[in-house]
XYZ file of C-alpha atoms in Angstrom:
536
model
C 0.000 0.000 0.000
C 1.440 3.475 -1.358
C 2.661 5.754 1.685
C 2.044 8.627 -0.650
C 2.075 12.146 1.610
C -0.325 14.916 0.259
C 1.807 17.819 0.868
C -0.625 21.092 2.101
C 0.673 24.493 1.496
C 0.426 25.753 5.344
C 2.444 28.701 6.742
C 4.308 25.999 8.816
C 6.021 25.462 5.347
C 7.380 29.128 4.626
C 8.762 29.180 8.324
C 10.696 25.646 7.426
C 11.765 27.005 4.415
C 13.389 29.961 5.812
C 14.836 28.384 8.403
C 16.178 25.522 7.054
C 17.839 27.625 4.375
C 19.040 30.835 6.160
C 19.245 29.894 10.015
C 21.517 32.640 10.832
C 19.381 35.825 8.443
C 18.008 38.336 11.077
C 15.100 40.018 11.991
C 15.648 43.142 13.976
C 12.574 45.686 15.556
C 14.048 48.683 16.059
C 16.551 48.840 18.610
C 14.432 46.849 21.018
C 15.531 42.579 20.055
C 16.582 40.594 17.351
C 16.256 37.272 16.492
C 18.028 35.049 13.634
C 15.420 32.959 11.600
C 16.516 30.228 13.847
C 15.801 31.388 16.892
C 12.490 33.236 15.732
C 11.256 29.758 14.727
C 11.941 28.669 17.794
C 10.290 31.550 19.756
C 7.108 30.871 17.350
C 6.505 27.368 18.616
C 6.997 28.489 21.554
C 4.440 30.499 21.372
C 2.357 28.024 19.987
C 2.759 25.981 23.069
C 1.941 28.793 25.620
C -1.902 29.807 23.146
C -2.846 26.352 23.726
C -2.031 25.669 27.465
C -4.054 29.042 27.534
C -7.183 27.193 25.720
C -6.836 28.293 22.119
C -8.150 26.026 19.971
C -8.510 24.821 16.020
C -10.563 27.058 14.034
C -11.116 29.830 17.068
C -10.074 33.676 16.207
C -7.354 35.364 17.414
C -7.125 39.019 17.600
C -3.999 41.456 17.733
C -3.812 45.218 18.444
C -0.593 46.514 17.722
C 2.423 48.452 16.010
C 4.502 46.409 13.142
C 6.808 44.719 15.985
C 7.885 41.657 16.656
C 5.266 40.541 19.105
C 3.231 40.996 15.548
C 5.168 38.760 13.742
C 4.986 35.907 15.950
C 1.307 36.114 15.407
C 1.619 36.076 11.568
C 3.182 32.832 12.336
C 1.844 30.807 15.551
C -1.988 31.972 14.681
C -2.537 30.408 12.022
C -0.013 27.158 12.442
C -2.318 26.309 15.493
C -5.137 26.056 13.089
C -6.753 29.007 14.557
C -7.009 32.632 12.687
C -5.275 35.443 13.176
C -7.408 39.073 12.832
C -5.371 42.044 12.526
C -7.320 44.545 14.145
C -6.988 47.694 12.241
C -6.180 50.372 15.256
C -7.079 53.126 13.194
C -10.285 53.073 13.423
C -12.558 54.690 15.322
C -12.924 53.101 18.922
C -16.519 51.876 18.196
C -15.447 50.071 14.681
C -12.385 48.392 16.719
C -15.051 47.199 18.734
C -17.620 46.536 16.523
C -14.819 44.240 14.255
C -13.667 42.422 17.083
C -17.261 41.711 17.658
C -18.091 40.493 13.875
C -14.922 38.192 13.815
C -15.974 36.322 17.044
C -12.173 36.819 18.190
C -11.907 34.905 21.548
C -8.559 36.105 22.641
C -7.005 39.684 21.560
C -3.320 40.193 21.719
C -3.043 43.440 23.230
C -0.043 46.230 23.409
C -0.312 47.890 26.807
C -0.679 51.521 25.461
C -3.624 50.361 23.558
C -5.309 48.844 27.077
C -7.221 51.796 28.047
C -9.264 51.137 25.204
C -10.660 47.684 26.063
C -11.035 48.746 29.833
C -13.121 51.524 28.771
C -15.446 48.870 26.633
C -14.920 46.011 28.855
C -18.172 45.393 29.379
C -19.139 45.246 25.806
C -16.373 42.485 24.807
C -17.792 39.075 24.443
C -18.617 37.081 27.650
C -14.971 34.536 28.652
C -12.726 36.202 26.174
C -9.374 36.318 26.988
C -6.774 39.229 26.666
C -3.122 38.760 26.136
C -1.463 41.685 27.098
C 2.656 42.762 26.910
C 4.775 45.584 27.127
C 8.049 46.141 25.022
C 10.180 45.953 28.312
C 8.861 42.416 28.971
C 7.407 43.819 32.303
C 4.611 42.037 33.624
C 1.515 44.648 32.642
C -0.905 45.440 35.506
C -4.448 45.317 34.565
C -7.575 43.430 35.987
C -8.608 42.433 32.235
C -5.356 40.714 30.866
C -5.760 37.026 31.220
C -2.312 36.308 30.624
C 1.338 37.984 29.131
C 2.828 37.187 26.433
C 6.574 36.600 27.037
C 5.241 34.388 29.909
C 3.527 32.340 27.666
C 6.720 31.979 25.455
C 9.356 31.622 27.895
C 7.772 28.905 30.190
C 6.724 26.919 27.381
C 8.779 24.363 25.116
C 8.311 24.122 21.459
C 5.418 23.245 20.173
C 4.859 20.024 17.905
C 3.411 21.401 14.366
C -0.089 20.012 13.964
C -1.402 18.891 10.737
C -3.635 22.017 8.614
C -5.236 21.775 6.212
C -4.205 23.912 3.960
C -7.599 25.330 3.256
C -8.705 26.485 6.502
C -8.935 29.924 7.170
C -5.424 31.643 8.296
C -6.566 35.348 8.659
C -9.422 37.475 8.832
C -9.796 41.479 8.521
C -11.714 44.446 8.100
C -11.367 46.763 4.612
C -10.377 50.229 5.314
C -13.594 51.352 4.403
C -12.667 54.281 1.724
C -15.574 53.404 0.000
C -18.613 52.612 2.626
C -18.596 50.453 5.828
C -15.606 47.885 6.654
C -16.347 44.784 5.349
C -14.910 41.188 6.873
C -12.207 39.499 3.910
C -10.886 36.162 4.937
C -7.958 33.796 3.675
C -6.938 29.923 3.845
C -3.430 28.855 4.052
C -3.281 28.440 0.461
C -4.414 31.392 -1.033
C -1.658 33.327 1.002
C 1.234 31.050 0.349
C 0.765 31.258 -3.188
C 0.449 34.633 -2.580
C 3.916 35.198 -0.998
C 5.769 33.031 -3.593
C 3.912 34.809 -6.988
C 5.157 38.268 -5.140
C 8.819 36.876 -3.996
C 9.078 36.121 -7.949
C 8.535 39.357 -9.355
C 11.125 41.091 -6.779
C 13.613 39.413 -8.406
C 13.239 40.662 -11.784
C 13.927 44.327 -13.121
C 14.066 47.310 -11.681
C 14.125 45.744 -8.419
C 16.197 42.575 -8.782
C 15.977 42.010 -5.195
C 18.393 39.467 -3.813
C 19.197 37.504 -0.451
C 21.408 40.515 0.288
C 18.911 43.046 0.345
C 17.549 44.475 3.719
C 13.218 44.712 4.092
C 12.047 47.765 6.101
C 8.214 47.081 5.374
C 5.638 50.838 5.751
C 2.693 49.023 5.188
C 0.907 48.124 8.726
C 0.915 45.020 9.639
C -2.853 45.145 10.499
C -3.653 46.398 6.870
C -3.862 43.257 3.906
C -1.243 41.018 5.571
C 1.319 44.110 5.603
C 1.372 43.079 0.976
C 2.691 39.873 1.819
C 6.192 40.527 3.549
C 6.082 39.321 6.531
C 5.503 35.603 4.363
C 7.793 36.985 1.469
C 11.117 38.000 3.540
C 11.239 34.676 5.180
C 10.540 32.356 1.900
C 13.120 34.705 -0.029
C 15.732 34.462 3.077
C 15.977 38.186 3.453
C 16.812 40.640 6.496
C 13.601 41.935 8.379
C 13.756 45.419 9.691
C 10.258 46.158 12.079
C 9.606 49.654 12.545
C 7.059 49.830 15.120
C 4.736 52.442 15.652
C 5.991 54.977 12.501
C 8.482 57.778 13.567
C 9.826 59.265 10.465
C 12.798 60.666 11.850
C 13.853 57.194 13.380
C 12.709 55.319 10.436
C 15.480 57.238 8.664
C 17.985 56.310 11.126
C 16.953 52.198 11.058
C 17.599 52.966 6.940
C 20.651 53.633 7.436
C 22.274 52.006 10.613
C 20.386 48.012 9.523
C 21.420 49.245 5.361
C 17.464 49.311 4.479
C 17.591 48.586 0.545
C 13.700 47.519 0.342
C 10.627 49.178 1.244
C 6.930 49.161 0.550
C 4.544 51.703 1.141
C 1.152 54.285 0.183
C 2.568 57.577 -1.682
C 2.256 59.626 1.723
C 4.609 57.843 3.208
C 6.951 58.345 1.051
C 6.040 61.965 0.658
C 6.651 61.842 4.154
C 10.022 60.528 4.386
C 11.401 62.506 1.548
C 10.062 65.493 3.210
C 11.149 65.183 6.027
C 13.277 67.766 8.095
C 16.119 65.534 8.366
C 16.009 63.674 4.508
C 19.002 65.660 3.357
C 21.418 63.786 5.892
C 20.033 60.611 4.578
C 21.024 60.880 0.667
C 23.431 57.690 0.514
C 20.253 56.348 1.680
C 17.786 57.489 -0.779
C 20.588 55.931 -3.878
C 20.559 52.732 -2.458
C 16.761 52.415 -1.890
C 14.296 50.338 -4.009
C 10.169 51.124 -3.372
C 7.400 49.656 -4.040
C 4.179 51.953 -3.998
C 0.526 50.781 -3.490
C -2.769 51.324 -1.917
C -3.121 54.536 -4.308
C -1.896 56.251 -7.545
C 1.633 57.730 -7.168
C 1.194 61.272 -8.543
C 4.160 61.482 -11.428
C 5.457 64.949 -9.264
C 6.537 62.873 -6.823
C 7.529 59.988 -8.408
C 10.008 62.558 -10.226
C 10.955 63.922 -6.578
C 11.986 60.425 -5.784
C 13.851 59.787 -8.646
C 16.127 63.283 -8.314
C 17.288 61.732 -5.272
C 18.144 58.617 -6.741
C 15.439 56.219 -5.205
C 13.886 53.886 -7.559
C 10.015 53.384 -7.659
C 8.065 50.813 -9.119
C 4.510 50.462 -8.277
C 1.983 48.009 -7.834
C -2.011 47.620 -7.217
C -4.573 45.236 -5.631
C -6.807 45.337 -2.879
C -8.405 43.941 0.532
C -10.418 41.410 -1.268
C -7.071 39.831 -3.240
C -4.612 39.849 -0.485
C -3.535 41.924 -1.725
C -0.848 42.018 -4.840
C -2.240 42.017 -8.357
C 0.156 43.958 -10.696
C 3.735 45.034 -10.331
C 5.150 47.392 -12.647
C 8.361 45.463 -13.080
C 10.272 45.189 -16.758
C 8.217 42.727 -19.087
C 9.871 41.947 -22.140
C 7.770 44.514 -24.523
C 9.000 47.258 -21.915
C 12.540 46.276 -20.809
C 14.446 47.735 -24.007
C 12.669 51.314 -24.386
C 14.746 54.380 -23.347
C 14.635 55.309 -20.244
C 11.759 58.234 -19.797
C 9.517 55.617 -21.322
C 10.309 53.288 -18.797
C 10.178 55.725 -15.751
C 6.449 56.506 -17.122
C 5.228 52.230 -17.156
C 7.260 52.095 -13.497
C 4.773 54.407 -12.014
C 1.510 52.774 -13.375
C -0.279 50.642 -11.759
C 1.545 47.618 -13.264
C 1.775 44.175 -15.264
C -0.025 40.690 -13.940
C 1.788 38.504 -11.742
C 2.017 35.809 -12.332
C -1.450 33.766 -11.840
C -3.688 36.414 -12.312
C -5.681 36.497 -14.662
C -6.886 40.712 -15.452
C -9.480 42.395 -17.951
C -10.826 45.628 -18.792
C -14.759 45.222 -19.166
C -17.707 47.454 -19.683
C -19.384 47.771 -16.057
C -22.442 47.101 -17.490
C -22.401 45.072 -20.342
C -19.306 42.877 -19.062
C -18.265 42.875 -22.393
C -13.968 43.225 -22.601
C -12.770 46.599 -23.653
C -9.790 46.964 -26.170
C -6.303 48.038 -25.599
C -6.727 51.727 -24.285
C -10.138 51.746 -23.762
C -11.378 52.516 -19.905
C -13.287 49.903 -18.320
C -13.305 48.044 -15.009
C -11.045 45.996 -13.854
C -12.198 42.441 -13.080
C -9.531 39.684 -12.007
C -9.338 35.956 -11.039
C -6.385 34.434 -9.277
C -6.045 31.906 -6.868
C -5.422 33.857 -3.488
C -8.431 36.304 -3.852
C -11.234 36.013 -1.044
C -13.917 33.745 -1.422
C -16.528 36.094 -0.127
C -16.961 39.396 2.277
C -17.555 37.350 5.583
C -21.717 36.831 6.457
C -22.539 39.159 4.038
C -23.812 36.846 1.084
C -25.476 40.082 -0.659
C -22.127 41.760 -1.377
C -20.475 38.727 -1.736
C -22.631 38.197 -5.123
C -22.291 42.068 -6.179
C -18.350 41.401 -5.753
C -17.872 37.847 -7.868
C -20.916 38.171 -10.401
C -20.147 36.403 -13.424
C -17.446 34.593 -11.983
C -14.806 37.420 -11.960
C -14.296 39.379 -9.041
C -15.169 43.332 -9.770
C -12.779 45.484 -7.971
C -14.795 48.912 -8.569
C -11.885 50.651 -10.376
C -11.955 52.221 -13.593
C -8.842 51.703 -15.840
C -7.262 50.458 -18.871
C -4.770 48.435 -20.081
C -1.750 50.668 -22.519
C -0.355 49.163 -25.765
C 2.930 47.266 -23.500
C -0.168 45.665 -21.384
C 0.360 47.707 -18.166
C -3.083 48.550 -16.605
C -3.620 52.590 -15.486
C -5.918 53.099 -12.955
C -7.727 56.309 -13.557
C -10.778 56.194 -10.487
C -12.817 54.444 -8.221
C -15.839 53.757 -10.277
C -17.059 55.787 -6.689
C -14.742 58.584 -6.580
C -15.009 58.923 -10.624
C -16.531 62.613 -11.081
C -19.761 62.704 -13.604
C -20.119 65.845 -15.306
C -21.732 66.518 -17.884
C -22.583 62.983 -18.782
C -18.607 62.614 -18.895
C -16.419 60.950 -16.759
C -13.682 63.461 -15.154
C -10.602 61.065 -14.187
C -9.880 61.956 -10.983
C -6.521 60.345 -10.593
C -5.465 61.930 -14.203
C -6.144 65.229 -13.238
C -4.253 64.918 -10.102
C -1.049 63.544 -11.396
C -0.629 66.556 -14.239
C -1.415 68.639 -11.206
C 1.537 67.104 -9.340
C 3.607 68.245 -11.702
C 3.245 72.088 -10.729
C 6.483 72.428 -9.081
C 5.058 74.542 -6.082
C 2.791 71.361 -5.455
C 3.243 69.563 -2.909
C 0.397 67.222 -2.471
C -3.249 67.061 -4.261
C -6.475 65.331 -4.471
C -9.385 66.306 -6.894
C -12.985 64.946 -5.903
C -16.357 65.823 -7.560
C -18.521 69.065 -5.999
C -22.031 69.353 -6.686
C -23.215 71.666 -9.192
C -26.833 72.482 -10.791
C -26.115 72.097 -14.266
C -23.240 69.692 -14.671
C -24.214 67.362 -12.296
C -20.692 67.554 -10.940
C -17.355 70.024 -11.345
C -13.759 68.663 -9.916
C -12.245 70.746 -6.773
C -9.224 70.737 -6.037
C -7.848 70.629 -2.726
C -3.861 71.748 -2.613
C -1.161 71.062 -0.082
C 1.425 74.066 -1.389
C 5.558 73.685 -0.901
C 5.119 77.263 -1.670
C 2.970 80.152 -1.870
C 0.434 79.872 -5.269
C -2.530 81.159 -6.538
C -5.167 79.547 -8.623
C -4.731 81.576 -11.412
C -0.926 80.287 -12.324
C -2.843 77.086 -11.323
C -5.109 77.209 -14.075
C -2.532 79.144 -16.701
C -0.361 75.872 -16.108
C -3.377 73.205 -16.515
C -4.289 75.701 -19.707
C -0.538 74.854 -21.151
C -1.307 71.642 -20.257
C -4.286 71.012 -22.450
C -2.749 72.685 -24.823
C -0.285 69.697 -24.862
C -2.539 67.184 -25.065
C -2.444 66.160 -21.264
C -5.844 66.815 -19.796
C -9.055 67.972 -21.688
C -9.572 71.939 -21.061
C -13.057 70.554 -19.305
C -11.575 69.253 -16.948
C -9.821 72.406 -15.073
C -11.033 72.686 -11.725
C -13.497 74.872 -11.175
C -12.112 75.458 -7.545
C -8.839 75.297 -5.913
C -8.671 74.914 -1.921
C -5.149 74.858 -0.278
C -4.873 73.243 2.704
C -1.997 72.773 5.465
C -2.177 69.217 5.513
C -4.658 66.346 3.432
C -7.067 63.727 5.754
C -5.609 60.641 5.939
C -7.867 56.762 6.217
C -7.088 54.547 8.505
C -4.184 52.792 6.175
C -3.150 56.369 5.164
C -4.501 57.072 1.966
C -5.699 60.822 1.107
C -9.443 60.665 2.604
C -12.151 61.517 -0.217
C -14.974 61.376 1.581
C -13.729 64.134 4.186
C -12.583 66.487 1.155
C -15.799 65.681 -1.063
C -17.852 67.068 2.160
C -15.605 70.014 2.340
C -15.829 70.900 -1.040
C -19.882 70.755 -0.730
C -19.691 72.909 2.269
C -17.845 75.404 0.317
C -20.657 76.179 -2.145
C-alpha cells in the first residue's frame, strides 16, 4: 500500500523554508531585540505551546492590536499554524469600529499592546462574555491590569516548542476588516493556500527588473501590519531568506535612522509615506540612503510629481495595485519583455503605473455594465481571477454576489490596459466625477497637477453643481505660496499639450496645510468631497 504524503501548502512550510535555508538571516525591531530565523522559529513554537495551554483552539479567532513589531510577527506565524485565525485589528479606526470588528470576527482572545489597554477597559463590558486578553509591554514587564488574562513573554518563555499540527491547507489563516474608503468595513478572509501562493507569486517578481531584489537586500516594510497582511512581507522575507527590519509604531525621523544604521535597501509603502520621508526635516542627511533604496508603492496612484521627486534623489520606484479582497498584490510594474528595451523616460512613465499581472492572475478591462472586454486603451473596469483572492466578504452573502458576479471578481476601479499591457488606474468607479454625462478622471487630473512644481500634495474629488451634475475641486497642499490663477494658466498649457481635456480644469482650488488621511493612510475623499460641498 502506497505511503504517498499529500503535501498542504500551510504557513508551517514558509517558516521551514526559511529556516532551514538561512538559520543565521536576522530580523531586527528597532533597537528593542533581534532574532536570527533560527531562533524566531523557535520563539514561534513556543508560542504556539503557551496559546494552547491558555485554551486556544482549532478554528477559534485570534485578535492582535498593535504596532509592526515583533510581538506581531509571531502572530503572523503561531496563529494560524495552530489552526486558529489570526485578525489584525486595524487600530485606526474609530474606537466603536475596533469594537464593533472584534465583535463580527468572534475573536476569543485579543493580543493586546499595553498603550492600547485603556481602550478595552473603557469597553470592557461590551467584549464578548470569557474572552481572553493577552497583554505585553516592550520591556517584557509584567503589565498590571484586571482584564489581561495572561502575558505574552510568559507564555513563550515557560513553554517548550510546540509540535506542528497537521492544517489543512484550506482552513482559514486570517481574517480582517477593509479600510472602508468606499462605505462600511467589510470582513475578507484567507486559507493557508491562497496566502502562500500569494507570498511566492510576489517573492518572484522582486527578483526581476528594476528591483532585482536578492538575499542581500535588507526589508524595512511601511505598510501596517494590520492592513492586507502588511502586501505579503512578513511571508515573502522569510521564503526569499531576506533581512527583516520592524519599525514599530511609525516615527519618520527614526525610520530614517533604522535605513541607514540596519542598510534598508527595500521598502513598501502608500505615496504619503513616502512623501513623508522625503520630506522630512532631516532627509538631506540621509542621501546615501535614498541611492541605495528600491520602493514599491501601493494602496493609491503615485502622482508622477513625486515619483520625479523620488527619482532626483536617486530612489527607484516601481509600483503596484490590488486590494483587501485579493490579499492583496495584483500587478507590479516590473520590466516585461515589450517594456525592458525602451529608453529610459519611457520606462520611468510604465514604473509608475499601476503595473503588469503577476504571475497567476488572470486581469481584464470590461464594460461595467455590459461585461463585455474593452480593447487596448479603452477605460473599463477591472475584473480579475487568481487563486489567493477572497472567497466572499464574511456573512454578508449580498455583497459577496455584487463582488464575484459572473465569476470574476469586480474590484470597482476604472482603468485600462496601454499598448505594452500595463493597466492605469484612472478612479474608483465611486470617486469617478460625472459631469456633464462625462467621466472626469480623478486620478489623471491629479497627477498633471503634481507636476506644478510649487505642489506639494493634491487630491481632486467631484462638488455638486446644478447644471453639470458635478465640477472637480481641487484641494492643494502648497511647498510654496500659489494662486489659482498660475494654477489654471499651467493646466491651460497643459491642455494645450494634449495632457488633460480643457473641461476638466477645476473649477475650484482649496489649499490646505495638511490632506485627511484613512485609517491605512490614503488621502481621505470622503472628508474632502464634504468640504468641497460645504464650500458652495
Amino acid at each position: 500500500m502506497s505511503e504517498y504524503y499529500e503535501y498542504e501548502l500551510t504557513i508551517d512550510k514558509i517558516l521551514d523554508t526559511g529556516v532551514k535555508s538561512f538559520p543565521d538571516r536576522e530580523i531586527v525591531y528597532r533597537d528593542v531585540r533581534r532574532y536570527t530565523f533560527s531562533s524566531f522559529a523557535d520563539s514561534v513554537r513556543r508560542l504556539m505551546s503557551g496559546l494552547k495551554k491558555l485554551g486556544v483552539k482549532e478554528g477559534e479567532t485570534v485578535g492582535v492590536i498593535d504596532w509592526d513589531t515583533d510581538v506581531y510577527l509571531h502572530s503572523y506565524y503561531a496563529i494560524p499554524m495552530l489552526g486558529s485565525v489570526l485578525h489584525t485589528v486595524n487600530i485606526r479606526y474609530p474606537p466603536e469600529i475596533i469594537l464593533k470588528t472584534i465583535l463580527q470576527a468572534e475573536d476569543k482572545y485579543l493580543i493586546v499592546r499595553d498603550e492600547f489597554l485603556p481602550l478595552l477597559e473603557k469597553a470592557k463590558n461590551l467584549l464578548p462574555v470569557g474572552m481572553k486578553i493577552i497583554t505585553y509591554s516592550d520591556s517584557k514587564e509584567k503589565v498590571r491590569s484586571n482584564i489581561s488574562d495572561a502575558d505574552f513573554w510568559e507564555l513563550i518563555d515557560s513553554s517548550e516548542p510546540s509540535e506542528i499540527p497537521q492544517v489543512s491547507e484550506n482552513s482559514r489563516a486570517t481574517i480582517f476588516f477593509t479600510s472602508g474608503t468606499t462605505g462600511d468595513p467589510k470582513g475578507v478572509w484567507f486559507t493557508h493556500r491562497k496566502l502562500v501562493l500569494h507570498a511566492l507569486s510576489v517573492s518572484l517578481v522582486g527578483a526581476r527588473p528594476p528591483l532585482n531584489v536578492t538575499t542581500n537586500d535588507v526589508y524595512l516594510i511601511l505598510v501596517p501590519m494590520f492592513h492586507v497582511h502588511s502586501w505579503g512581507y512578513p511571508y515573502v522575507f522569510m521564503l526569499s531568506g531576506i533581512k527583516y527590519v520592524l519599525p514599530g509604531k511609525y516615527d519618520y525621523g527614526l525610520i530614517l535612522k533604522l535605513m541607514d544604521k540596519e542598510r534598508v535597501t527595500f521598502s513598501a509603502m502608500v505615496p504619503t509615506i513616502l512623501y513623508f520621508i522625503i520630506t522630512h526635516p532631516e532627509a538631506q542627511n540621509y542621501l546615501h540612503v535614498f541611492k541605495r533604496w528600491k520602493v514599491i508603492i501601493g494602496g493609491s496612484a503615485l502622482p508622477e510629481g513625486l515619483a520625479r521627486k523620488a527619482k532626483e534623489l536617486g530612489i527607484t520606484i516601481i509600483c503596484g495595485y490590488g486590494l483587501s479582497e485579493t490579499c492583496p498584490v495584483l500587478t507590479v510594474s516590473y520590466y516585461n519583455s515589450l517594456v525592458e528595451n525602451l529608453d529610459e523616460n519611457k520606462k520611468f512613465l510604465e514604473q509608475i503605473t499601476a503595473g503588469t499581472p503577476i504571475p497567476l492572475v488572470q486581469l481584464r478591462i470590461v464594460d461595467p455594465v455590459s461585461g463585455e472586454e474593452k480593447k487596448v486603451n479603452e477605460i473599463g473596469e477591472i475584473v480579475v481571477r487568481s487563486p489567493w483572492l477572497t472567497k466572499e466578504y464574511y456573512k454578508d452573502p449580498e455583497k459577496t454576489k455584487a463582488l464575484w458576479r459572473g465569476g470574476w471578481l469586480h474590484t470597482g476601479d476604472l482603468g485600462y490596459i496601454d499598448e505594452y499591457g500595463y493597466v492605469h488606474i484612472v478612479d474608483r468607479e465611486k470617486d469617478a466625477i460625472k459631469s456633464g454625462g462625462e467621466f472626469i478622471p480623478s486620478l489623471l487630473l491629479e497627477n498633471v497637477i503634481s507636476l506644478y512644481p510649487k505642489v506639494s500634495q493634491v487630491a481632486v474629488v467631484g462638488r455638486k453643481d446644478e447644471k453639470w451634475g458635478e465640477r472637480p475641486i481641487a484641494f492643494i497642499v502648497p511647498k510654496e505660496p500659489i494662486t489659482e490663477e498660475e494654477l489654471r494658466n499651467f493646466l491651460l498649457e497643459m491642455s494645450n499639450q494634449g495632457k488633460i481635456q480643457k473641461w476638466w480644469i477645476p473649477d475650484k482650488f482649496i489649499f490646505i496645510q495638511s490632506m485627511p488621511l484613512t485609517s491605512t493612510n490614503k488621502i481621505d475623499k470622503k472628508i474632502l468631497r464634504d468640504l468641497a460641498n460645504k464650500s458652495m
